[in-house]
Amino acid sequence: MNINRKPIFAANWKMNKGASETEDFIKSFLSKIQGQNFAAEIVIAPPFVSLPKLADLLHSAATGQNAHAIQIAAQNCSQYDSGAYTGEISVLMLREFFVHYVILGHSERRSIFGETDAVINAKMKKAREANLKPIFCIGETLAERESGKLESVLRTQITEGLSGLTEKDMAETVIAYEPVWAIGTGVTATSQQAQDAHAFVRSVIAEIYGADTAGRIRIQYGGSVKPGNAAELMACPDIDGALIGGAALEPQSFFEIIANGCAE
Ligand code: PGA
C-alpha cells in the first residue's frame, strides 16, 4: 500500500446472490461499516439482475446517512452499443443503475467464455466511452508461470487489452492482478510473488504511459484473499487493494478483509 493511492476493495460476487440475497448482505454489511472511516474505496459487483436492488439499497442508505460510500460495479459489459445482441447488456443500461465500475478481462471470462485480448480491449474502450471505470483483470496460469512466461503473458495482456487507451483513461482504470491458479483455489500467491508481479505490471504501465500514470494507477491483488492474508498482502508497496470472490460473499469476511487491509 502506498499513501498516495487510495486502496480499493471490490467484491466480485460472480454468479451468486439474486435480489433478496443482495438485500440480506447489504443490510448486514452496512451495519458493520457504520461509523467506520476506512481510508479505502469499497466496491460491490453483483450479478446484473441484482443491480437495481443494490442501487436502491445504497441510495436509501445514503439518504439515511449511514452509508460509507459504496460504489457499484458490473461484472461485464457488451462491446456493442445496442441492437441485435441477444443476452448482452450495454454500458448505457449499466449507467442507469449508478454503476461506476465494470470488471473486464476476468480469467473466467477469458477461459470459460473465450474472451480474447481483442474483445476485452473493445469492451475497455466501450466502457470508457460511457465514462465507466474498468477494473481490468490480468493474470497467468500455473503452467505459464512454471514455464517462465509470467512476464510475457502479463505484458501481452496489458499491451493488447489497453491498446488505444489514453493516459486519461488510465487515470480512471484499476488493474487487478489475479494469478489464475490462485482464484477460488484457496492457494494465495505469497506476498512476495504478488509484490513482484505488481511491480512488473507497474513497470509496463510506466513504459507505455510514463512514470506519473504508473505511480498513480491502482493495482489490486485477487486470488483467495481472506481476512487472514489481507494485511500481509496490503503491506506490499505495489498492492493497492483487492478483488475478492469467495470471501466477499459473507458480510463479515468482506468487512474483515477491508478492516485488516486498512490496518496496514
Ligand atoms: P477468489 O476470486 O477470491 O474466490 O479467489 C477472486 C476473483 O475471481 O476475482
mmCIF file of C-alpha atoms and ligand atoms in Angstrom:
data_model
loop_
_atom_site.group_PDB
_atom_site.id
_atom_site.type_symbol
_atom_site.label_atom_id
_atom_site.label_comp_id
_atom_site.label_asym_id
_atom_site.label_seq_id
_atom_site.Cartn_x
_atom_site.Cartn_y
_atom_site.Cartn_z
ATOM 1 C CA MET A 1 0.000 0.000 0.000
ATOM 2 C CA ASN A 2 1.179 3.492 -0.778
ATOM 3 C CA ILE A 3 -0.399 6.508 0.884
ATOM 4 C CA ASN A 4 -0.641 8.309 -2.437
ATOM 5 C CA ARG A 5 -3.043 5.708 -3.809
ATOM 6 C CA LYS A 6 -6.400 5.102 -2.126
ATOM 7 C CA PRO A 7 -6.835 1.343 -1.706
ATOM 8 C CA ILE A 8 -9.826 -0.210 -3.394
ATOM 9 C CA PHE A 9 -11.551 -3.355 -2.118
ATOM 10 C CA ALA A 10 -14.001 -4.872 -4.572
ATOM 11 C CA ALA A 11 -16.386 -7.781 -4.041
ATOM 12 C CA ASN A 12 -16.862 -9.888 -7.147
ATOM 13 C CA TRP A 13 -19.934 -11.956 -6.390
ATOM 14 C CA LYS A 14 -19.766 -13.816 -9.715
ATOM 15 C CA MET A 15 -22.991 -15.807 -10.333
ATOM 16 C CA ASN A 16 -24.140 -15.555 -6.718
ATOM 17 C CA LYS A 17 -26.818 -13.513 -4.959
ATOM 18 C CA GLY A 18 -30.081 -12.558 -6.570
ATOM 19 C CA ALA A 19 -32.009 -9.536 -5.317
ATOM 20 C CA SER A 20 -33.130 -10.973 -1.973
ATOM 21 C CA GLU A 21 -29.687 -12.244 -1.001
ATOM 22 C CA THR A 22 -28.264 -8.905 -2.090
ATOM 23 C CA GLU A 23 -30.616 -7.214 0.322
ATOM 24 C CA ASP A 24 -29.631 -9.509 3.204
ATOM 25 C CA PHE A 25 -25.943 -8.933 2.544
ATOM 26 C CA ILE A 26 -26.191 -5.156 2.243
ATOM 27 C CA LYS A 27 -28.249 -4.708 5.404
ATOM 28 C CA SER A 28 -25.750 -6.689 7.395
ATOM 29 C CA PHE A 29 -22.688 -5.149 5.729
ATOM 30 C CA LEU A 30 -23.922 -1.579 6.203
ATOM 31 C CA SER A 31 -24.471 -2.195 9.894
ATOM 32 C CA LYS A 32 -20.851 -3.372 10.182
ATOM 33 C CA ILE A 33 -19.280 -0.447 8.356
ATOM 34 C CA GLN A 34 -21.457 2.161 10.009
ATOM 35 C CA GLY A 35 -19.268 4.568 11.929
ATOM 36 C CA GLN A 36 -16.080 3.159 10.403
ATOM 37 C CA ASN A 37 -13.999 5.559 8.469
ATOM 38 C CA PHE A 38 -11.928 3.357 6.230
ATOM 39 C CA ALA A 39 -9.478 5.238 4.058
ATOM 40 C CA ALA A 40 -10.459 2.982 1.190
ATOM 41 C CA GLU A 41 -12.911 2.689 -1.620
ATOM 42 C CA ILE A 42 -15.421 -0.149 -1.347
ATOM 43 C CA VAL A 43 -16.978 -1.627 -4.480
ATOM 44 C CA ILE A 44 -19.557 -4.372 -4.931
ATOM 45 C CA ALA A 45 -20.100 -6.219 -8.218
ATOM 46 C CA PRO A 46 -23.347 -8.223 -8.082
ATOM 47 C CA PRO A 47 -24.921 -10.132 -10.988
ATOM 48 C CA PHE A 48 -26.691 -7.829 -13.484
ATOM 49 C CA VAL A 49 -30.180 -8.671 -12.213
ATOM 50 C CA SER A 50 -29.276 -7.532 -8.689
ATOM 51 C CA LEU A 51 -28.006 -4.119 -9.782
ATOM 52 C CA PRO A 52 -31.380 -2.327 -9.369
ATOM 53 C CA LYS A 53 -31.801 -3.701 -5.856
ATOM 54 C CA LEU A 54 -28.250 -2.776 -4.901
ATOM 55 C CA ALA A 55 -28.670 0.737 -6.324
ATOM 56 C CA ASP A 56 -31.938 1.189 -4.372
ATOM 57 C CA LEU A 57 -30.480 -0.076 -1.114
ATOM 58 C CA LEU A 58 -27.384 2.083 -1.324
ATOM 59 C CA HIS A 59 -29.415 5.112 -2.309
ATOM 60 C CA SER A 60 -31.749 4.818 0.659
ATOM 61 C CA ALA A 61 -28.837 4.072 2.967
ATOM 62 C CA ALA A 62 -27.066 7.196 1.738
ATOM 63 C CA THR A 63 -30.111 9.361 2.338
ATOM 64 C CA GLY A 64 -30.376 7.767 5.775
ATOM 65 C CA GLN A 65 -26.737 8.896 6.109
ATOM 66 C CA ASN A 66 -25.277 5.631 7.361
ATOM 67 C CA ALA A 67 -23.522 4.572 4.203
ATOM 68 C CA HIS A 68 -19.840 4.572 3.753
ATOM 69 C CA ALA A 69 -19.828 5.386 0.052
ATOM 70 C CA ILE A 70 -20.044 2.052 -1.686
ATOM 71 C CA GLN A 71 -19.567 2.062 -5.426
ATOM 72 C CA ILE A 72 -21.399 -0.300 -7.723
ATOM 73 C CA ALA A 73 -19.620 -2.394 -10.340
ATOM 74 C CA ALA A 74 -20.882 -4.604 -13.129
ATOM 75 C CA GLN A 75 -19.131 -7.894 -13.825
ATOM 76 C CA ASN A 76 -19.106 -7.430 -17.584
ATOM 77 C CA CYS A 77 -20.479 -5.229 -20.369
ATOM 78 C CA SER A 78 -21.075 -5.506 -24.073
ATOM 79 C CA GLN A 79 -18.617 -4.070 -26.553
ATOM 80 C CA TYR A 80 -21.637 -3.004 -28.655
ATOM 81 C CA ASP A 81 -23.976 -0.055 -28.178
ATOM 82 C CA SER A 82 -27.414 -1.603 -28.749
ATOM 83 C CA GLY A 83 -29.355 -3.817 -31.108
ATOM 84 C CA ALA A 84 -29.385 -7.468 -32.091
ATOM 85 C CA TYR A 85 -27.006 -8.898 -29.460
ATOM 86 C CA THR A 86 -29.097 -11.442 -27.581
ATOM 87 C CA GLY A 87 -28.164 -11.752 -23.942
ATOM 88 C CA GLU A 88 -25.909 -8.704 -23.826
ATOM 89 C CA ILE A 89 -26.019 -5.648 -21.558
ATOM 90 C CA SER A 90 -24.842 -2.250 -22.783
ATOM 91 C CA VAL A 91 -22.797 0.319 -20.932
ATOM 92 C CA LEU A 92 -25.648 2.832 -21.062
ATOM 93 C CA MET A 93 -28.006 0.339 -19.428
ATOM 94 C CA LEU A 94 -25.464 -0.033 -16.633
ATOM 95 C CA ARG A 95 -25.239 3.719 -16.153
ATOM 96 C CA GLU A 96 -28.964 3.807 -15.335
ATOM 97 C CA PHE A 97 -28.250 1.821 -12.180
ATOM 98 C CA PHE A 98 -25.490 4.077 -10.943
ATOM 99 C CA VAL A 99 -22.806 1.646 -11.998
ATOM 100 C CA HIS A 100 -19.393 3.308 -11.885
ATOM 101 C CA TYR A 101 -17.035 0.385 -12.335
ATOM 102 C CA VAL A 102 -17.000 -2.627 -14.629
ATOM 103 C CA ILE A 103 -14.849 -5.737 -14.233
ATOM 104 C CA LEU A 104 -13.313 -6.654 -17.589
ATOM 105 C CA GLY A 105 -10.958 -9.405 -18.641
ATOM 106 C CA HIS A 106 -11.635 -11.647 -15.660
ATOM 107 C CA SER A 107 -9.958 -15.015 -16.158
ATOM 108 C CA GLU A 108 -13.345 -16.762 -16.061
ATOM 109 C CA ARG A 109 -14.488 -14.564 -18.975
ATOM 110 C CA ARG A 110 -11.254 -15.351 -20.783
ATOM 111 C CA SER A 111 -11.145 -19.103 -20.210
ATOM 112 C CA ILE A 112 -14.815 -20.150 -19.974
ATOM 113 C CA PHE A 113 -16.380 -17.631 -22.347
ATOM 114 C CA GLY A 114 -13.499 -17.324 -24.782
ATOM 115 C CA GLU A 115 -12.906 -13.597 -24.453
ATOM 116 C CA THR A 116 -9.724 -12.668 -26.271
ATOM 117 C CA ASP A 117 -7.484 -9.683 -25.597
ATOM 118 C CA ALA A 118 -9.114 -8.036 -28.645
ATOM 119 C CA VAL A 119 -12.637 -8.477 -27.255
ATOM 120 C CA ILE A 120 -11.532 -7.251 -23.851
ATOM 121 C CA ASN A 121 -9.908 -4.233 -25.500
ATOM 122 C CA ALA A 122 -13.166 -3.430 -27.346
ATOM 123 C CA LYS A 123 -15.052 -3.634 -24.033
ATOM 124 C CA MET A 124 -12.476 -1.433 -22.319
ATOM 125 C CA LYS A 125 -12.976 1.225 -24.983
ATOM 126 C CA LYS A 126 -16.754 0.982 -24.800
ATOM 127 C CA ALA A 127 -16.659 1.269 -21.014
ATOM 128 C CA ARG A 128 -14.511 4.388 -21.211
ATOM 129 C CA GLU A 129 -16.824 5.954 -23.825
ATOM 130 C CA ALA A 130 -19.591 5.748 -21.202
ATOM 131 C CA ASN A 131 -17.222 7.007 -18.526
ATOM 132 C CA LEU A 132 -17.268 3.705 -16.656
ATOM 133 C CA LYS A 133 -14.127 2.837 -14.739
ATOM 134 C CA PRO A 134 -12.732 -0.531 -15.799
ATOM 135 C CA ILE A 135 -11.297 -3.000 -13.319
ATOM 136 C CA PHE A 136 -9.012 -4.604 -15.859
ATOM 137 C CA CYS A 137 -8.022 -8.152 -14.860
ATOM 138 C CA ILE A 138 -4.864 -9.908 -15.919
ATOM 139 C CA GLY A 139 -3.017 -12.953 -14.685
ATOM 140 C CA GLU A 140 -1.131 -16.076 -15.653
ATOM 141 C CA THR A 141 -1.980 -19.754 -15.369
ATOM 142 C CA LEU A 142 0.190 -22.082 -13.305
ATOM 143 C CA ALA A 143 1.621 -23.666 -16.473
ATOM 144 C CA GLU A 144 2.583 -20.236 -17.795
ATOM 145 C CA ARG A 145 4.254 -19.292 -14.518
ATOM 146 C CA GLU A 146 6.103 -22.600 -14.278
ATOM 147 C CA SER A 147 7.384 -22.343 -17.822
ATOM 148 C CA GLY A 148 8.850 -18.890 -17.181
ATOM 149 C CA LYS A 149 6.221 -16.993 -19.181
ATOM 150 C CA LEU A 150 4.806 -14.868 -16.365
ATOM 151 C CA GLU A 151 6.162 -11.573 -17.634
ATOM 152 C CA SER A 152 5.464 -12.162 -21.310
ATOM 153 C CA VAL A 153 1.863 -13.193 -20.560
ATOM 154 C CA LEU A 154 1.238 -10.118 -18.418
ATOM 155 C CA ARG A 155 2.897 -7.858 -20.953
ATOM 156 C CA THR A 156 0.737 -9.179 -23.800
ATOM 157 C CA GLN A 157 -2.463 -8.900 -21.757
ATOM 158 C CA ILE A 158 -1.578 -5.313 -20.849
ATOM 159 C CA THR A 159 -0.454 -4.082 -24.264
ATOM 160 C CA GLU A 160 -3.329 -5.713 -26.150
ATOM 161 C CA GLY A 161 -6.025 -5.107 -23.565
ATOM 162 C CA LEU A 162 -5.135 -1.441 -23.161
ATOM 163 C CA SER A 163 -4.314 -0.734 -26.801
ATOM 164 C CA GLY A 164 -5.624 2.670 -27.871
ATOM 165 C CA LEU A 165 -6.478 3.789 -24.351
ATOM 166 C CA THR A 166 -5.083 7.140 -23.280
ATOM 167 C CA GLU A 167 -3.382 8.403 -20.143
ATOM 168 C CA LYS A 168 -6.704 9.987 -19.230
ATOM 169 C CA ASP A 169 -8.376 6.577 -19.497
ATOM 170 C CA MET A 170 -5.669 5.132 -17.276
ATOM 171 C CA ALA A 171 -6.466 7.691 -14.596
ATOM 172 C CA GLU A 172 -9.916 6.052 -14.378
ATOM 173 C CA THR A 173 -8.745 2.462 -14.661
ATOM 174 C CA VAL A 174 -7.888 -0.037 -11.943
ATOM 175 C CA ILE A 175 -5.793 -3.093 -12.744
ATOM 176 C CA ALA A 176 -6.426 -6.373 -10.955
ATOM 177 C CA TYR A 177 -3.557 -8.838 -10.967
ATOM 178 C CA GLU A 178 -5.130 -12.233 -10.413
ATOM 179 C CA PRO A 179 -2.963 -15.307 -10.896
ATOM 180 C CA VAL A 180 -5.396 -17.845 -12.341
ATOM 181 C CA TRP A 181 -4.014 -20.610 -10.116
ATOM 182 C CA ALA A 182 -4.983 -18.600 -7.016
ATOM 183 C CA ILE A 183 -8.581 -17.861 -7.994
ATOM 184 C CA GLY A 184 -11.093 -19.826 -5.966
ATOM 185 C CA THR A 185 -8.476 -22.428 -5.069
ATOM 186 C CA GLY A 186 -7.596 -21.365 -1.535
ATOM 187 C CA VAL A 187 -3.991 -21.015 -2.717
ATOM 188 C CA THR A 188 -2.892 -17.399 -2.420
ATOM 189 C CA ALA A 189 0.200 -16.035 -4.091
ATOM 190 C CA THR A 190 2.817 -15.302 -1.445
ATOM 191 C CA SER A 191 3.075 -11.621 -0.740
ATOM 192 C CA GLN A 192 6.489 -11.665 -2.437
ATOM 193 C CA GLN A 193 5.094 -13.282 -5.592
ATOM 194 C CA ALA A 194 2.252 -10.774 -5.632
ATOM 195 C CA GLN A 195 4.523 -7.803 -4.993
ATOM 196 C CA ASP A 196 6.934 -8.884 -7.760
ATOM 197 C CA ALA A 197 4.108 -9.239 -10.277
ATOM 198 C CA HIS A 198 2.584 -5.905 -9.253
ATOM 199 C CA ALA A 199 5.926 -4.127 -9.587
ATOM 200 C CA PHE A 200 6.338 -5.664 -13.040
ATOM 201 C CA VAL A 201 2.829 -4.571 -14.095
ATOM 202 C CA ARG A 202 3.544 -1.055 -12.870
ATOM 203 C CA SER A 203 6.802 -1.011 -14.844
ATOM 204 C CA VAL A 204 4.988 -1.978 -18.040
ATOM 205 C CA ILE A 205 2.440 0.799 -17.429
ATOM 206 C CA ALA A 206 5.389 3.180 -16.944
ATOM 207 C CA GLU A 207 6.897 2.127 -20.275
ATOM 208 C CA ILE A 208 3.622 2.811 -22.078
ATOM 209 C CA TYR A 209 2.166 5.764 -20.188
ATOM 210 C CA GLY A 210 5.065 7.221 -18.225
ATOM 211 C CA ALA A 211 6.067 7.233 -14.584
ATOM 212 C CA ASP A 212 3.322 9.588 -13.401
ATOM 213 C CA THR A 213 0.491 7.416 -14.642
ATOM 214 C CA ALA A 214 2.244 4.309 -13.369
ATOM 215 C CA GLY A 215 2.693 5.886 -9.963
ATOM 216 C CA ARG A 216 -0.986 6.756 -9.762
ATOM 217 C CA ILE A 217 -2.682 3.654 -11.124
ATOM 218 C CA ARG A 218 -4.118 1.309 -8.533
ATOM 219 C CA ILE A 219 -3.292 -2.371 -8.849
ATOM 220 C CA GLN A 220 -5.451 -4.772 -6.866
ATOM 221 C CA TYR A 221 -4.452 -8.300 -5.999
ATOM 222 C CA GLY A 222 -7.033 -11.052 -6.476
ATOM 223 C CA GLY A 223 -6.988 -14.782 -5.788
ATOM 224 C CA SER A 224 -8.078 -16.350 -2.496
ATOM 225 C CA VAL A 225 -7.867 -13.134 -0.489
ATOM 226 C CA LYS A 226 -9.198 -13.794 3.020
ATOM 227 C CA PRO A 227 -9.314 -11.918 6.327
ATOM 228 C CA GLY A 228 -6.189 -13.837 7.392
ATOM 229 C CA ASN A 229 -3.962 -12.785 4.489
ATOM 230 C CA ALA A 230 -5.302 -9.303 3.684
ATOM 231 C CA ALA A 231 -2.950 -7.383 5.976
ATOM 232 C CA GLU A 232 0.196 -9.071 4.694
ATOM 233 C CA LEU A 233 -0.775 -8.524 1.065
ATOM 234 C CA MET A 234 -1.746 -4.900 1.654
ATOM 235 C CA ALA A 235 1.594 -4.244 3.347
ATOM 236 C CA CYS A 236 3.307 -4.657 -0.047
ATOM 237 C CA PRO A 237 4.194 -1.310 -1.617
ATOM 238 C CA ASP A 238 2.642 -2.014 -5.027
ATOM 239 C CA ILE A 239 -0.589 -3.641 -3.830
ATOM 240 C CA ASP A 240 -3.437 -1.148 -3.687
ATOM 241 C CA GLY A 241 -6.409 -3.224 -2.654
ATOM 242 C CA ALA A 242 -8.056 -6.492 -3.501
ATOM 243 C CA LEU A 243 -10.588 -8.071 -5.820
ATOM 244 C CA ILE A 244 -12.347 -10.676 -3.733
ATOM 245 C CA GLY A 245 -14.557 -13.552 -4.817
ATOM 246 C CA GLY A 246 -15.456 -16.272 -2.337
ATOM 247 C CA ALA A 247 -14.581 -14.373 0.838
ATOM 248 C CA ALA A 248 -16.744 -11.415 -0.225
ATOM 249 C CA LEU A 249 -19.924 -13.484 -0.212
ATOM 250 C CA GLU A 250 -20.204 -13.127 3.568
ATOM 251 C CA PRO A 251 -20.575 -9.611 5.001
ATOM 252 C CA GLN A 252 -18.371 -10.430 7.967
ATOM 253 C CA SER A 253 -15.400 -11.709 5.999
ATOM 254 C CA PHE A 254 -15.609 -8.906 3.399
ATOM 255 C CA PHE A 255 -15.696 -6.446 6.275
ATOM 256 C CA GLU A 256 -12.707 -8.091 7.978
ATOM 257 C CA ILE A 257 -10.660 -8.054 4.773
ATOM 258 C CA ILE A 258 -11.200 -4.306 4.456
ATOM 259 C CA ALA A 259 -10.549 -3.662 8.139
ATOM 260 C CA ASN A 260 -7.409 -5.822 8.215
ATOM 261 C CA GLY A 261 -6.183 -4.426 4.910
ATOM 262 C CA CYS A 262 -6.682 -0.841 6.064
ATOM 263 C CA ALA A 263 -4.977 -1.511 9.372
ATOM 264 C CA GLU A 264 -1.742 -1.787 7.441
HETATM 265 P P1 PGA B 1 -11.491 -15.662 -5.130
HETATM 266 O O1 PGA B 1 -11.865 -14.961 -6.542
HETATM 267 O O2 PGA B 1 -11.327 -14.564 -4.129
HETATM 268 O O3 PGA B 1 -12.680 -16.549 -4.829
HETATM 269 O O4 PGA B 1 -10.242 -16.428 -5.358
HETATM 270 C C1 PGA B 1 -11.218 -13.789 -6.933
HETATM 271 C C2 PGA B 1 -11.736 -13.371 -8.282
HETATM 272 O O5 PGA B 1 -12.050 -14.224 -9.111
HETATM 273 O O6 PGA B 1 -11.849 -12.160 -8.565
#
